[in-house]
Coordinates of C-alpha atoms in Angstrom, one line a residue:
M1 CA 9.7 -66.4 91.0
K2 CA 12.5 -63.9 90.4
R3 CA 11.9 -60.2 90.0
G4 CA 14.5 -57.6 89.3
S5 CA 16.1 -55.5 86.6
F6 CA 16.8 -56.8 83.2
A7 CA 18.9 -55.0 80.6
A8 CA 17.2 -54.3 77.3
V9 CA 18.0 -56.9 74.7
A10 CA 19.0 -56.1 71.2
G11 CA 16.8 -57.4 68.5
I12 CA 13.5 -56.9 70.3
F13 CA 10.6 -56.2 67.9
M14 CA 9.6 -52.8 69.3
S15 CA 7.6 -51.4 66.4
T16 CA 4.8 -52.3 64.1
V17 CA 7.2 -52.8 61.3
S18 CA 9.0 -55.4 63.3
A19 CA 5.7 -57.1 64.1
F20 CA 5.0 -57.5 60.4
A21 CA 8.5 -58.9 59.9
L22 CA 7.6 -61.7 62.4
A23 CA 4.3 -62.3 60.6
G24 CA 6.3 -62.7 57.4
N25 CA 7.8 -65.9 58.8
S26 CA 4.6 -67.8 58.1
P27 CA 4.9 -70.4 55.3
N28 CA 2.5 -68.5 53.0
A29 CA 3.9 -64.9 53.4
K30 CA 5.4 -63.1 50.5
E31 CA 8.3 -60.6 50.9
A32 CA 6.3 -57.8 49.4
G33 CA 5.7 -56.1 52.8
S34 CA 2.2 -55.1 54.0
V35 CA -1.1 -54.0 52.5
M36 CA -3.8 -52.0 54.2
I37 CA -7.3 -53.5 54.8
N38 CA -10.3 -52.2 56.7
I39 CA -11.5 -54.1 59.7
G40 CA -14.5 -52.7 61.5
G41 CA -13.6 -49.1 60.4
H42 CA -9.9 -49.5 61.3
E43 CA -7.2 -49.4 58.6
V44 CA -5.0 -52.3 59.4
P45 CA -1.7 -53.4 57.8
V46 CA -1.4 -57.1 57.1
V47 CA 1.2 -59.3 55.4
A48 CA 0.9 -58.9 51.7
G49 CA 0.0 -62.3 50.2
G50 CA -0.5 -63.8 53.7
L51 CA -3.4 -66.0 54.7
Y52 CA -5.4 -63.1 56.0
D53 CA -4.8 -60.9 53.0
R54 CA -6.0 -63.6 50.7
F55 CA -8.8 -65.3 52.6
R56 CA -10.0 -63.2 55.6
S57 CA -10.0 -66.0 58.1
N58 CA -11.5 -68.6 55.8
P59 CA -8.6 -70.3 53.8
P60 CA -9.3 -73.6 52.1
L61 CA -7.7 -76.5 53.9
A62 CA -6.3 -77.5 50.5
T63 CA -4.3 -74.3 50.5
I64 CA -2.9 -75.0 54.0
E65 CA -2.0 -78.5 53.0
S66 CA -0.2 -77.2 49.9
E67 CA 1.7 -74.4 51.7
A68 CA 2.4 -76.2 55.0
P69 CA 2.6 -79.9 54.0
G70 CA 4.0 -81.0 57.4
V71 CA 1.0 -79.8 59.4
D72 CA -1.6 -82.4 60.4
L73 CA -5.0 -81.1 59.3
S74 CA -7.1 -84.1 60.3
W75 CA -8.7 -82.3 63.3
F76 CA -9.6 -79.2 61.3
R77 CA -11.4 -81.3 58.7
G78 CA -14.0 -82.2 61.3
L79 CA -14.7 -78.6 62.2
K80 CA -17.1 -76.3 60.4
K81 CA -16.6 -72.6 59.9
T82 CA -19.6 -70.2 60.1
K83 CA -19.7 -66.6 58.8
V84 CA -20.3 -64.2 61.7
D85 CA -20.6 -60.5 62.3
I86 CA -18.4 -59.5 65.3
G87 CA -18.1 -55.8 64.3
F88 CA -16.7 -56.9 61.0
E89 CA -17.3 -60.0 58.8
S90 CA -15.3 -63.0 59.9
Y91 CA -15.5 -66.8 60.3
S92 CA -15.8 -68.8 63.5
P93 CA -13.9 -70.7 64.6
N94 CA -10.5 -69.2 63.7
F95 CA -8.0 -71.9 63.0
Y96 CA -4.5 -72.0 64.5
Y97 CA -2.6 -74.7 62.7
K98 CA 0.9 -74.7 64.3
N99 CA 1.6 -73.1 67.7
N100 CA 3.5 -73.4 71.0
R101 CA 3.0 -72.0 74.5
I102 CA 4.2 -71.9 78.1
T103 CA 1.9 -71.2 81.1
V104 CA 2.5 -70.6 84.7
V105 CA -0.1 -70.4 87.5
Y106 CA 0.5 -68.3 90.6
T107 CA -1.5 -67.5 93.7
A108 CA -2.5 -63.9 94.1
D109 CA -4.4 -61.6 96.5
I110 CA -8.0 -62.6 96.0
N111 CA -9.4 -59.2 97.1
K112 CA -7.3 -57.5 94.5
L113 CA -8.5 -60.0 91.9
R114 CA -12.1 -59.4 92.7
A115 CA -11.6 -55.6 92.6
L116 CA -10.4 -55.9 89.0
M117 CA -13.5 -57.7 87.8
P118 CA -16.6 -55.8 86.6
A119 CA -19.6 -56.1 88.9
E120 CA -21.6 -57.7 86.2
V121 CA -19.1 -60.5 85.7
L122 CA -18.7 -61.0 89.5
G123 CA -22.5 -61.6 89.5
K124 CA -21.8 -64.8 87.4
V125 CA -18.3 -65.9 88.2
Q126 CA -15.8 -65.3 91.0
P127 CA -12.0 -66.0 91.4
V128 CA -11.3 -69.5 92.6
Q129 CA -10.0 -69.3 96.2
V130 CA -7.3 -72.0 96.8
W131 CA -6.9 -71.0 100.5
P132 CA -8.0 -68.1 102.6
G133 CA -7.2 -64.8 100.9
R134 CA -5.5 -66.3 97.9
G135 CA -6.8 -66.7 94.3
L136 CA -5.1 -67.7 91.1
V137 CA -3.8 -66.0 88.0
A138 CA -2.5 -67.7 84.9
L139 CA 0.2 -66.2 82.7
T140 CA 0.5 -67.7 79.2
A141 CA 2.9 -66.8 76.4
Y142 CA 1.7 -68.0 73.0
S143 CA 3.5 -68.2 69.7
Y144 CA 1.1 -68.7 66.8
E145 CA 3.5 -69.8 64.1
Y146 CA 0.9 -70.4 61.4
C147 CA -2.8 -69.4 61.6
D148 CA -5.7 -67.8 59.8
N149 CA -4.4 -64.4 61.1
D150 CA -0.9 -65.0 59.8
S151 CA 1.5 -65.4 62.7
Y152 CA 2.0 -63.4 65.9
N153 CA 2.9 -63.6 69.6
E154 CA 0.5 -63.0 72.5
I155 CA 0.7 -62.8 76.3
A156 CA -2.4 -63.6 78.4
L157 CA -2.8 -62.7 82.0
S158 CA -6.1 -64.1 83.4
I159 CA -7.9 -64.7 86.7
V160 CA -8.9 -68.3 87.2
T161 CA -12.6 -68.4 87.9
N162 CA -15.4 -70.9 88.3
K163 CA -17.7 -71.8 85.3
P164 CA -20.8 -69.6 85.0
G165 CA -23.7 -71.4 86.6
S166 CA -21.6 -73.7 88.7
S167 CA -20.7 -73.5 92.4
N168 CA -17.4 -71.9 93.4
L169 CA -15.9 -74.6 95.6
G170 CA -12.4 -73.4 95.6
P171 CA -9.9 -76.2 95.2
V172 CA -12.7 -78.6 94.4
S173 CA -13.7 -76.5 91.4
L174 CA -10.1 -76.2 90.3
V175 CA -9.7 -80.0 90.4
G176 CA -12.9 -80.4 88.5
Q177 CA -11.8 -78.1 85.7
S178 CA -8.5 -79.9 85.5
L179 CA -10.1 -83.3 85.3
S180 CA -12.5 -82.2 82.6
G181 CA -10.0 -80.1 80.6
D182 CA -12.5 -77.2 80.8
F183 CA -10.9 -74.1 82.2
W184 CA -12.6 -70.7 82.9
G185 CA -11.1 -67.3 83.5
Y186 CA -11.4 -63.5 83.2
V187 CA -8.8 -61.9 81.0
L188 CA -6.9 -59.0 82.6
K189 CA -4.2 -58.2 80.0
L190 CA -3.5 -59.4 76.5
P191 CA -0.7 -57.7 74.6
V192 CA 0.1 -58.8 71.0
N193 CA 2.7 -57.9 68.5
T194 CA 0.7 -57.4 65.3
E195 CA -1.9 -54.7 64.6
L196 CA -4.1 -57.3 62.9
A197 CA -4.3 -59.4 66.2
R198 CA -4.9 -56.2 68.2
V199 CA -7.8 -54.8 66.2
R200 CA -9.5 -58.2 65.7
G201 CA -9.3 -58.8 69.5
V202 CA -10.5 -55.4 70.5
V203 CA -13.3 -55.0 67.9
G204 CA -14.4 -58.6 67.7
Y205 CA -14.0 -59.9 71.2
N206 CA -13.8 -56.7 73.4
L207 CA -10.5 -58.0 74.9
P208 CA -7.8 -55.8 76.5
K209 CA -5.3 -56.0 73.7
W210 CA -2.6 -53.6 72.9
L211 CA 0.3 -53.6 70.4
T212 CA 3.9 -54.0 71.7
G213 CA 7.1 -55.9 71.0
I214 CA 7.0 -59.6 72.1
N215 CA 10.1 -61.5 71.3
R216 CA 10.4 -65.3 71.6
R217 CA 13.7 -67.0 71.7
E218 CA 14.8 -70.5 72.8
S219 CA 17.9 -72.4 73.8
D220 CA 18.4 -76.1 74.3
K221 CA 17.1 -75.8 77.8
S222 CA 14.4 -73.1 77.9
V223 CA 11.9 -70.9 76.0
T224 CA 11.9 -67.2 76.7
F225 CA 9.4 -64.4 75.9
E226 CA 10.4 -60.8 76.4
I227 CA 7.6 -58.3 76.5
V228 CA 8.5 -54.7 75.7
D229 CA 6.8 -51.7 77.4
N230 CA 5.1 -49.9 74.6
E231 CA 5.7 -46.5 76.3
T232 CA 9.4 -46.7 76.9
G233 CA 10.5 -49.3 74.3
K234 CA 12.4 -51.2 77.1
V235 CA 12.1 -54.8 78.0
D236 CA 9.5 -55.0 80.8
V237 CA 8.6 -58.6 81.5
V238 CA 10.7 -61.6 80.9
F239 CA 9.0 -65.0 81.1
E240 CA 11.4 -68.0 80.8
G241 CA 10.1 -71.5 81.0
E242 CA 12.0 -74.8 81.1
K243 CA 11.9 -77.2 78.2
L244 CA 10.6 -80.1 80.2
S245 CA 12.0 -83.5 79.3
A246 CA 10.0 -86.2 77.6
P247 CA 6.8 -84.4 76.9
S248 CA 3.8 -86.6 76.2
D249 CA 2.7 -87.1 72.6
E250 CA -0.7 -88.3 73.6
V251 CA -3.2 -86.0 72.0
E252 CA -5.2 -84.0 74.6
L253 CA -8.1 -81.7 74.0
V254 CA -8.4 -78.7 76.4
T255 CA -11.0 -75.9 76.4
N256 CA -10.2 -72.4 77.7
S257 CA -13.2 -70.1 78.2
F258 CA -13.6 -66.6 79.3
T259 CA -16.4 -64.5 80.6
N260 CA -16.5 -60.8 79.5
V261 CA -18.6 -57.7 79.0
G262 CA -19.5 -57.1 75.4
K263 CA -19.4 -53.7 73.6
D264 CA -23.2 -53.4 74.2
G265 CA -22.7 -53.9 77.9
G266 CA -24.1 -57.4 78.0
L267 CA -22.3 -60.4 79.3
T268 CA -20.6 -62.7 76.8
Y269 CA -18.4 -65.7 76.8
G270 CA -15.8 -67.0 74.3
Y271 CA -13.7 -70.1 74.1
A272 CA -10.9 -71.8 72.3
V273 CA -10.4 -75.6 72.0
S274 CA -6.8 -76.7 71.9
R275 CA -5.5 -80.0 70.5
Q276 CA -2.3 -80.5 72.4
L277 CA 0.1 -82.7 70.4
S278 CA 3.1 -82.4 72.8
H279 CA 2.8 -81.3 76.4
A280 CA 4.4 -81.6 79.9
S281 CA 3.9 -80.0 83.3
S282 CA 5.7 -79.4 86.5
T283 CA 5.1 -78.1 90.0
S284 CA 8.7 -77.1 90.6
A285 CA 9.2 -73.4 91.0
D286 CA 12.7 -73.9 89.4
S287 CA 10.9 -74.5 86.0
V288 CA 10.1 -70.8 85.7
N289 CA 12.0 -67.6 85.8
L290 CA 9.7 -64.5 85.8
T291 CA 11.5 -61.1 85.8
L292 CA 9.4 -58.0 86.5
N293 CA 10.9 -54.6 85.8
D294 CA 9.4 -51.1 86.0
G295 CA 7.0 -50.9 83.0
S296 CA 3.2 -50.8 83.1
L297 CA 2.7 -54.6 82.8
S298 CA 5.3 -55.4 85.5
T299 CA 3.8 -52.7 87.8
F300 CA 0.3 -54.2 87.3
M301 CA 1.5 -57.8 88.0
K302 CA 3.4 -56.7 91.1
S303 CA 0.1 -55.1 92.4
L304 CA -1.5 -58.6 92.4
D305 CA 0.9 -59.8 95.2
L306 CA 1.9 -62.9 93.2
G307 CA 2.9 -65.7 95.5
K308 CA 3.4 -69.5 95.3
M309 CA 3.8 -71.1 91.8
L310 CA 1.4 -73.9 91.6
K311 CA 1.9 -75.3 88.1
Y312 CA 3.9 -74.8 84.9
E313 CA 3.0 -76.1 81.5
Y314 CA 5.3 -76.6 78.6
V315 CA 3.4 -77.2 75.3
P316 CA 5.8 -77.2 72.4
Q317 CA 3.1 -78.3 69.9
F318 CA -0.6 -77.6 69.8
Q319 CA -3.4 -76.6 67.4
S320 CA -6.5 -74.5 68.3
A321 CA -9.9 -73.3 67.2
L322 CA -11.1 -70.0 68.6
Y323 CA -14.8 -69.4 68.6
A324 CA -16.5 -66.0 68.3
P325 CA -18.1 -64.6 71.5
E326 CA -21.7 -65.4 72.3
P327 CA -24.2 -63.9 74.8
L328 CA -23.7 -65.5 78.2
S329 CA -27.4 -66.2 78.3
M330 CA -26.9 -68.8 75.6
L331 CA -24.6 -70.7 78.0
D332 CA -27.2 -70.4 80.7
N333 CA -29.8 -71.8 78.5
E334 CA -27.6 -74.9 77.8

C-alpha cells in the first residue's frame, strides 16, 4: 500500500452539478438538467427524465429492456419488488442493472475497530480477528452505471464482522463467509457523488453517507477512483486497482450484509445480493495502489493502522438487488 501526496487532478467532479452530469450518462437520462423532488422532507435534485424522476425506484423491466437493450434482465425477472416505508415511500429491493467495482481487504488495529462500533452493535457482532490484535477492513469502490437511482459512484469502508447469532471464530469465520458467499460487516464511511444517493442512504438506511466528488477513470491496465475531500475540494484518496487478466465469466451470487443502528435506536440489518458476471481476485499487494493524502477520509483511514493486504477483487461486471433494512430481531427469529 502506497501513501503520500497526490496532485489534484483536473476534471474531478467536485460539485453537485458535476454529480448530476455523471448521472446524466445513464441510458435513459435526458439532457434537460435536473428537477427537484421531495424525499423524506428533503428537496433533492434528480436527473430530469431519468429513471428515478419517472418511476421512483419501480421502473417496469420492459422500460429497462427498451432503453438498455444490451443488459441481461433474466435475474431481475425472478425478483419481486415490495412497497416499503423507509422514511419515504420506496420499493425493495432496489435494482442495479449494470455496475462494476474493485475491493481491497486490509488488516487493521482491532482495538481501534471495536472502538468505532456502537456498544449495541458490539453486543451482536464483533470484528473478525485474523491474528492477535488485527482485524479486517474492506474498501470498495462502486460505479453504478445504470440503476433505479440513475447512476452514481460510491466508496464503502467497512469493518469485517461475524454474522449476528454466529460464533466469532476469527479466520474460521472468515473462511466460512467466503465459502458461503455471505459476508457481514459494519459500515464506517460511505461517500457518494449524487444528492439522491446521499439522502436515500441517510434517511432510508441510516448510513454514514455524504456528498463529494468521486471520479472514476480507467486505462488498459487499471481502474482508478479519486475521492475528493468535500471541505477542501482537493483529491484526498486515490484507489487504483489492476485489471486482472482472464476474469471468470461463471455467474456467482454473493450477499453483503451490514448490522446497524436504526433511527429509532433499534438494531437493524440490511443486505445486497450481487450477481457477479465477470470477476477475478488476487492476493498480490502489487494489484493495488492506495494513496492517502491529508483530507478527512485519508486521516480517518490512517488512524486504523492499515497493514497487510489480504485480498483484492476486480469485478468489471455485476448486477445487484439492495433490500430495505429490517429489525435485527427478524434475523434472530430466523
